[in-house]
Coordinates of C-alpha atoms in Angstrom, one line a residue:
T5 CA 11.4 -2.3 -20.3
D6 CA 11.1 -5.7 -21.9
K7 CA 14.5 -5.6 -23.6
Y8 CA 16.2 -4.4 -20.4
M9 CA 14.6 -7.2 -18.5
E10 CA 15.6 -9.8 -21.0
A11 CA 19.2 -8.5 -21.1
L12 CA 19.4 -8.5 -17.3
I13 CA 18.1 -12.0 -16.9
K14 CA 20.5 -13.3 -19.5
F15 CA 23.4 -11.5 -17.7
M16 CA 22.5 -13.1 -14.4
G17 CA 22.1 -16.5 -16.0
K18 CA 25.8 -16.5 -17.1
A19 CA 27.4 -14.2 -14.5
N20 CA 30.4 -15.3 -12.5
M21 CA 29.5 -15.6 -8.8
P22 CA 29.5 -14.1 -6.3
T23 CA 28.0 -11.0 -8.0
T24 CA 25.9 -8.2 -6.7
V25 CA 23.5 -6.3 -8.9
A26 CA 21.8 -3.1 -7.8
I27 CA 18.5 -2.2 -9.3
Q28 CA 18.4 1.6 -8.9
G29 CA 15.5 4.0 -9.1
E30 CA 13.6 6.3 -6.8
W31 CA 10.9 4.8 -4.5
G32 CA 7.9 3.7 -6.6
S33 CA 9.8 3.3 -9.9
G34 CA 9.1 -0.4 -10.2
K35 CA 12.1 -2.0 -8.7
T36 CA 10.1 -4.7 -6.8
S37 CA 8.1 -5.5 -9.8
M38 CA 11.3 -6.0 -11.8
M39 CA 12.8 -8.3 -9.1
N40 CA 9.6 -10.4 -9.0
Q41 CA 9.8 -10.9 -12.8
I42 CA 13.5 -11.9 -12.5
R43 CA 12.6 -14.4 -9.7
Y44 CA 9.8 -15.9 -11.9
K45 CA 12.2 -16.3 -14.8
L46 CA 15.2 -17.6 -13.0
C47 CA 14.2 -19.2 -9.7
E48 CA 12.7 -22.6 -8.9
S49 CA 9.1 -22.6 -7.9
P50 CA 6.2 -25.1 -8.0
E51 CA 5.3 -23.7 -11.5
N52 CA 9.0 -23.6 -12.7
Q53 CA 10.7 -26.6 -11.3
D54 CA 13.5 -26.5 -14.0
N55 CA 14.7 -23.0 -13.3
E56 CA 18.3 -22.9 -12.5
F57 CA 18.5 -20.9 -9.2
Y58 CA 17.1 -21.2 -5.7
G59 CA 15.4 -17.9 -4.8
V60 CA 15.6 -16.2 -1.4
W61 CA 13.5 -13.1 -0.9
I62 CA 14.1 -10.7 2.0
N63 CA 12.0 -7.6 2.7
T64 CA 14.3 -5.5 4.8
W65 CA 11.6 -3.1 5.8
Q66 CA 9.7 -5.8 7.6
Y67 CA 12.9 -6.8 9.5
S68 CA 13.3 -3.2 10.6
L69 CA 9.8 -2.4 11.9
M70 CA 9.9 -1.2 15.5
K71 CA 13.5 -2.3 15.8
S72 CA 16.8 -0.6 16.7
P73 CA 19.6 -0.7 14.1
E74 CA 21.3 -3.5 15.9
E75 CA 18.1 -5.5 16.2
T76 CA 17.4 -5.0 12.5
L77 CA 20.9 -6.3 11.5
I78 CA 20.6 -9.3 13.9
N79 CA 17.2 -10.2 12.5
L80 CA 18.4 -9.8 9.0
I81 CA 21.5 -12.0 9.5
S82 CA 19.4 -14.7 11.1
G83 CA 16.6 -14.3 8.6
L84 CA 18.8 -14.6 5.5
T85 CA 20.7 -17.6 7.0
K86 CA 17.6 -19.4 8.0
E87 CA 16.0 -18.9 4.6
V88 CA 19.1 -20.5 2.9
L89 CA 19.1 -23.4 5.4
S90 CA 15.4 -23.9 4.9
V91 CA 15.8 -24.3 1.1
I92 CA 18.8 -26.7 1.5
S93 CA 17.0 -28.8 4.2
A94 CA 13.8 -29.0 2.1
K95 CA 15.8 -30.4 -0.9
H96 CA 18.4 -32.6 0.8
E97 CA 17.7 -32.9 4.6
S98 CA 19.4 -36.2 5.3
S99 CA 22.6 -35.5 3.4
T100 CA 23.1 -31.8 4.5
S101 CA 21.9 -31.9 8.1
Q102 CA 25.4 -31.9 9.6
L103 CA 26.4 -28.8 7.6
T104 CA 23.2 -26.9 8.2
K105 CA 23.5 -27.6 12.0
K106 CA 27.0 -26.2 11.9
V107 CA 25.8 -23.0 10.2
G108 CA 23.1 -22.6 12.9
N109 CA 25.6 -23.1 15.7
V110 CA 28.0 -20.4 14.4
L111 CA 25.1 -18.1 13.7
G112 CA 23.9 -18.2 17.2
I113 CA 27.3 -17.1 18.5
I114 CA 28.2 -14.2 16.2
A115 CA 25.0 -12.5 15.0
R116 CA 24.9 -9.9 17.8
A117 CA 28.6 -9.3 17.6
A118 CA 28.5 -8.9 13.8
A119 CA 25.7 -6.4 14.1
K120 CA 27.5 -4.3 16.7
T121 CA 30.7 -4.3 14.7
A122 CA 29.0 -3.3 11.5
I123 CA 27.3 -0.3 13.1
S124 CA 30.6 0.9 14.5
T125 CA 32.6 0.4 11.2
T126 CA 30.2 1.3 8.5
G127 CA 31.9 2.7 5.4
V128 CA 35.4 1.4 6.0
D129 CA 37.1 -1.7 4.8
G130 CA 35.0 -4.7 5.4
A131 CA 38.0 -6.5 6.9
E132 CA 37.4 -4.4 10.0
I133 CA 34.1 -6.1 10.6
V134 CA 35.7 -9.5 10.4
D135 CA 38.5 -8.4 12.7
G136 CA 36.1 -6.8 15.1
V137 CA 34.0 -9.9 15.5
S138 CA 37.1 -12.1 15.8
S139 CA 38.4 -10.0 18.7
R140 CA 35.0 -10.0 20.5
E141 CA 34.1 -13.7 20.1
G142 CA 37.3 -15.6 19.6
S143 CA 38.9 -17.2 16.6
D144 CA 36.3 -20.1 16.3
A145 CA 33.3 -17.8 15.9
T146 CA 34.2 -15.2 13.3
I147 CA 32.3 -14.0 10.3
L148 CA 34.7 -16.0 8.2
A149 CA 33.6 -19.1 10.1
L150 CA 29.9 -18.4 9.2
R151 CA 30.8 -17.6 5.6
E152 CA 32.8 -20.8 5.3
A153 CA 30.0 -22.9 6.9
L154 CA 27.4 -21.3 4.5
Q155 CA 29.7 -22.0 1.6
D156 CA 30.0 -25.7 2.6
A157 CA 26.2 -26.0 2.9
V158 CA 25.6 -24.4 -0.4
N159 CA 28.2 -26.5 -2.2
K160 CA 26.8 -29.7 -0.7
C161 CA 23.3 -28.8 -1.8
L162 CA 24.5 -28.2 -5.4
E163 CA 26.5 -31.4 -5.3
E164 CA 23.3 -33.4 -4.3
D165 CA 21.4 -31.7 -7.1
E166 CA 24.0 -32.8 -9.5
K167 CA 23.8 -36.4 -8.3
A168 CA 20.1 -36.4 -8.6
G169 CA 20.3 -35.2 -12.2
K170 CA 18.7 -31.9 -11.5
P171 CA 21.7 -29.4 -11.4
K172 CA 21.3 -25.9 -10.2
K173 CA 23.6 -22.9 -10.7
G174 CA 23.2 -21.6 -7.1
F175 CA 21.2 -19.2 -4.9
L176 CA 19.7 -15.9 -6.1
F177 CA 19.0 -13.5 -3.2
F178 CA 16.6 -10.6 -3.6
I179 CA 17.0 -7.8 -1.0
D180 CA 14.0 -5.5 -1.3
D181 CA 12.9 -2.2 0.3
L182 CA 16.3 -0.9 1.3
D183 CA 15.1 2.6 0.3
R184 CA 12.3 2.4 2.8
I185 CA 14.5 2.1 5.9
D186 CA 16.9 4.5 7.6
P187 CA 19.8 5.1 5.1
P188 CA 22.6 4.4 7.6
V189 CA 21.0 1.1 8.5
A190 CA 20.6 0.3 4.7
V191 CA 24.4 0.9 4.3
Q192 CA 25.1 -1.4 7.3
I193 CA 23.0 -4.1 5.7
L194 CA 25.1 -3.7 2.5
E195 CA 28.3 -4.2 4.6
L196 CA 27.0 -7.3 6.2
I197 CA 25.8 -8.8 2.9
K198 CA 29.3 -8.2 1.5
N199 CA 31.1 -9.8 4.4
I200 CA 28.9 -12.7 5.4
F201 CA 26.8 -13.9 2.4
E202 CA 29.0 -13.2 -0.6
V203 CA 30.0 -16.8 -1.2
D204 CA 30.5 -18.8 -4.4
N205 CA 27.4 -19.8 -6.3
C206 CA 25.4 -16.9 -4.9
L207 CA 24.1 -13.9 -6.7
F208 CA 22.5 -10.8 -5.0
V209 CA 19.9 -8.4 -6.4
L210 CA 19.5 -5.3 -4.3
A211 CA 16.7 -2.7 -4.7
I212 CA 18.6 0.5 -3.7
D213 CA 19.4 3.9 -5.1
Y214 CA 22.8 5.5 -5.0
D215 CA 21.3 8.5 -3.2
V216 CA 20.3 6.2 -0.3
V217 CA 23.9 5.1 0.0
V218 CA 25.1 8.7 0.0
K219 CA 22.7 9.6 2.9
G220 CA 23.7 6.4 4.7
L221 CA 27.4 7.3 4.5
E222 CA 27.1 10.9 5.6
P223 CA 27.6 10.0 9.3
K224 CA 30.9 8.5 8.3
F225 CA 32.2 10.8 5.6
G226 CA 30.2 14.0 6.1
V227 CA 28.0 15.7 3.5
L228 CA 28.9 14.8 -0.1
T229 CA 31.2 17.2 -1.8
E230 CA 33.5 17.2 -4.8
K231 CA 36.4 16.5 -2.4
N232 CA 35.0 13.4 -0.7
E233 CA 32.8 12.1 -3.6
R234 CA 35.5 9.4 -4.4
E235 CA 35.0 7.9 -0.9
F236 CA 31.2 7.5 -1.4
R237 CA 31.7 6.1 -4.9
S238 CA 34.4 3.7 -3.7
F239 CA 32.1 2.2 -1.1
F240 CA 29.3 1.8 -3.6
D241 CA 31.6 0.2 -6.2
K242 CA 33.1 -2.1 -3.6
I243 CA 29.6 -3.5 -2.8
I244 CA 28.0 -3.4 -6.3
Q245 CA 29.4 -5.2 -9.4
L246 CA 26.6 -4.1 -11.7
P247 CA 24.5 -1.0 -11.2
F248 CA 21.3 -1.1 -13.3
S249 CA 19.0 2.0 -13.5
M250 CA 15.3 1.5 -13.9
P251 CA 14.3 2.8 -17.4
T252 CA 11.2 4.7 -16.0
S253 CA 11.7 7.6 -18.4
N254 CA 10.9 5.4 -21.4
Y255 CA 7.2 4.9 -20.8
N256 CA 4.6 7.2 -22.4
I257 CA 3.5 9.4 -19.6
E258 CA 0.8 11.1 -21.8
Q259 CA -0.8 7.8 -22.7
F260 CA -0.4 6.4 -19.1
L261 CA -2.1 9.5 -17.6
T262 CA -5.0 9.8 -20.0
E263 CA -5.7 6.0 -19.8
S264 CA -5.6 6.2 -15.9
L265 CA -7.9 9.3 -15.8
Q266 CA -10.3 7.7 -18.2
A267 CA -10.3 4.5 -16.1
V268 CA -11.4 6.3 -13.0
G269 CA -14.0 8.3 -14.9
Y270 CA -12.3 11.7 -14.6
V271 CA -12.2 12.3 -18.3
S272 CA -14.4 11.2 -21.2
P273 CA -13.0 9.2 -24.2
E274 CA -13.3 12.5 -26.2
F275 CA -11.0 14.4 -23.9
A276 CA -8.6 11.4 -23.6
A277 CA -8.2 11.4 -27.4
D278 CA -7.5 15.2 -27.6
E279 CA -3.8 15.6 -28.2
S280 CA -3.6 19.1 -26.7
F281 CA -5.4 17.9 -23.6
Q282 CA -2.9 15.0 -23.3
V283 CA 0.1 17.4 -23.6
S284 CA -1.4 19.8 -21.1
I285 CA -2.0 17.3 -18.3
S286 CA 1.4 15.5 -18.9
N287 CA 3.2 18.9 -18.7
M288 CA 1.4 19.7 -15.4
A289 CA 2.2 16.3 -13.9
M290 CA 5.8 16.4 -14.9
E291 CA 6.3 19.9 -13.4
S292 CA 4.7 18.8 -10.1
V293 CA 4.4 15.2 -9.1
G294 CA 7.0 14.0 -11.6
T295 CA 7.0 10.8 -13.7
N296 CA 7.2 8.2 -10.9
P297 CA 4.4 5.7 -11.6
R298 CA 3.5 5.5 -7.9
A299 CA 3.3 9.3 -7.6
I300 CA 1.0 9.4 -10.7
K301 CA -1.1 6.7 -9.2
R302 CA -1.6 8.8 -6.1
L303 CA -2.6 11.7 -8.3
T304 CA -5.2 9.7 -10.2
N305 CA -6.6 8.2 -6.9
T306 CA -7.2 11.7 -5.6
L307 CA -9.0 12.7 -8.8
S308 CA -11.0 9.5 -8.7
L309 CA -12.2 10.4 -5.2
I310 CA -13.1 13.9 -6.3
Q311 CA -15.0 12.5 -9.2
I312 CA -17.0 10.2 -6.9
M313 CA -17.9 13.0 -4.6
N314 CA -19.1 15.1 -7.5
E315 CA -21.3 12.3 -8.7
I316 CA -22.9 11.9 -5.3
E317 CA -23.8 15.6 -4.9
E318 CA -26.1 17.3 -7.4
G319 CA -24.7 20.3 -9.3
E320 CA -22.2 21.4 -12.0
F321 CA -18.6 20.6 -11.0
G322 CA -16.5 21.7 -13.9
E323 CA -17.3 19.4 -16.8
S324 CA -15.7 21.4 -19.6
K325 CA -12.2 20.6 -20.9
F326 CA -10.8 23.9 -19.5
E327 CA -12.4 23.3 -16.0
K328 CA -11.0 19.7 -16.0
L329 CA -7.5 21.1 -16.7
I330 CA -7.8 23.8 -14.0
N331 CA -8.9 21.2 -11.5
F332 CA -6.2 18.7 -12.5
G333 CA -3.6 21.5 -12.1
L334 CA -4.9 22.4 -8.6
V335 CA -4.7 18.7 -7.5
C336 CA -1.1 18.5 -8.8
I337 CA -0.2 21.6 -6.7
Q338 CA -2.0 20.1 -3.7
I339 CA 0.0 16.9 -3.8
A340 CA 3.4 18.3 -4.8
Y341 CA 3.4 21.8 -3.2
P342 CA 0.9 21.7 -0.2
S343 CA 2.1 25.0 1.3
I344 CA 1.4 26.8 -2.0
Y345 CA -2.0 25.1 -2.3
D346 CA -2.9 26.3 1.2
L347 CA -2.1 29.8 0.1
I348 CA -4.3 29.5 -2.9

């Protein structure tokens, strides 16, 4: 994945803003790890003072724990806004205090109204969210007012950086774990990001798969068919300017599996070096748990536990290559097809 990572980082470094990038891949495919690497390469930190972006990381799953959809959205709006203000205040408190205070005042008025409106209008033109909040809260407290206040604060921060001789390109937002929350709520979050936080000098990186967006839009558009596919795709394209798919299929599953099994003591170095053995276990894994690194980790953890139990109790527990393969296959079935395993 190194060349993909390098290309993505270079793209972000020179992209026109605002821009939203979606890192797509099933749960466990490494999206969070990739975003962490991007943050390390591009965002300012104690170790990397000269990096050109300010980084803001939001874990949406944490904001949604034990919360209703409306509460989740309110918390997220507040959390994102406060993270931005925290960065700006830490860098230039005296010169930006008036602007950050204005953002806070507008936020306190419209957060709840914005969340309610987003829930009722998901999947339609974002202007309806803006209009809905305007009609509920009055012309002085619209989403546009919050976006403009945020824009002013961001611009002022970057101006002060320029004056200090330490220029920055802007803010890089990382929105993680969207695929761990209820899909309709994930889609509502995308709507709000588009309509509140998409301001100049800001770049968003979202960890979300297109399938999550499809599930999230089903309450609005119905089940995906050939006839309505355009509506689903149109929504996704409206939010995302660059879809990037995780290159998980490129890693060597045979090598990864055998090294993992050897590390937990399930197979000997002799078995691990056996090409036919490698091919057999990789085929069984791909036909059951699949190639997702997290799923394979779950498989090797189960085999590790079995190995430990066998070492505790005296006796013979299938030490031949054939027996190892049979046992491996049964554990694959147990994880991927529990009902079939129960019958066996």
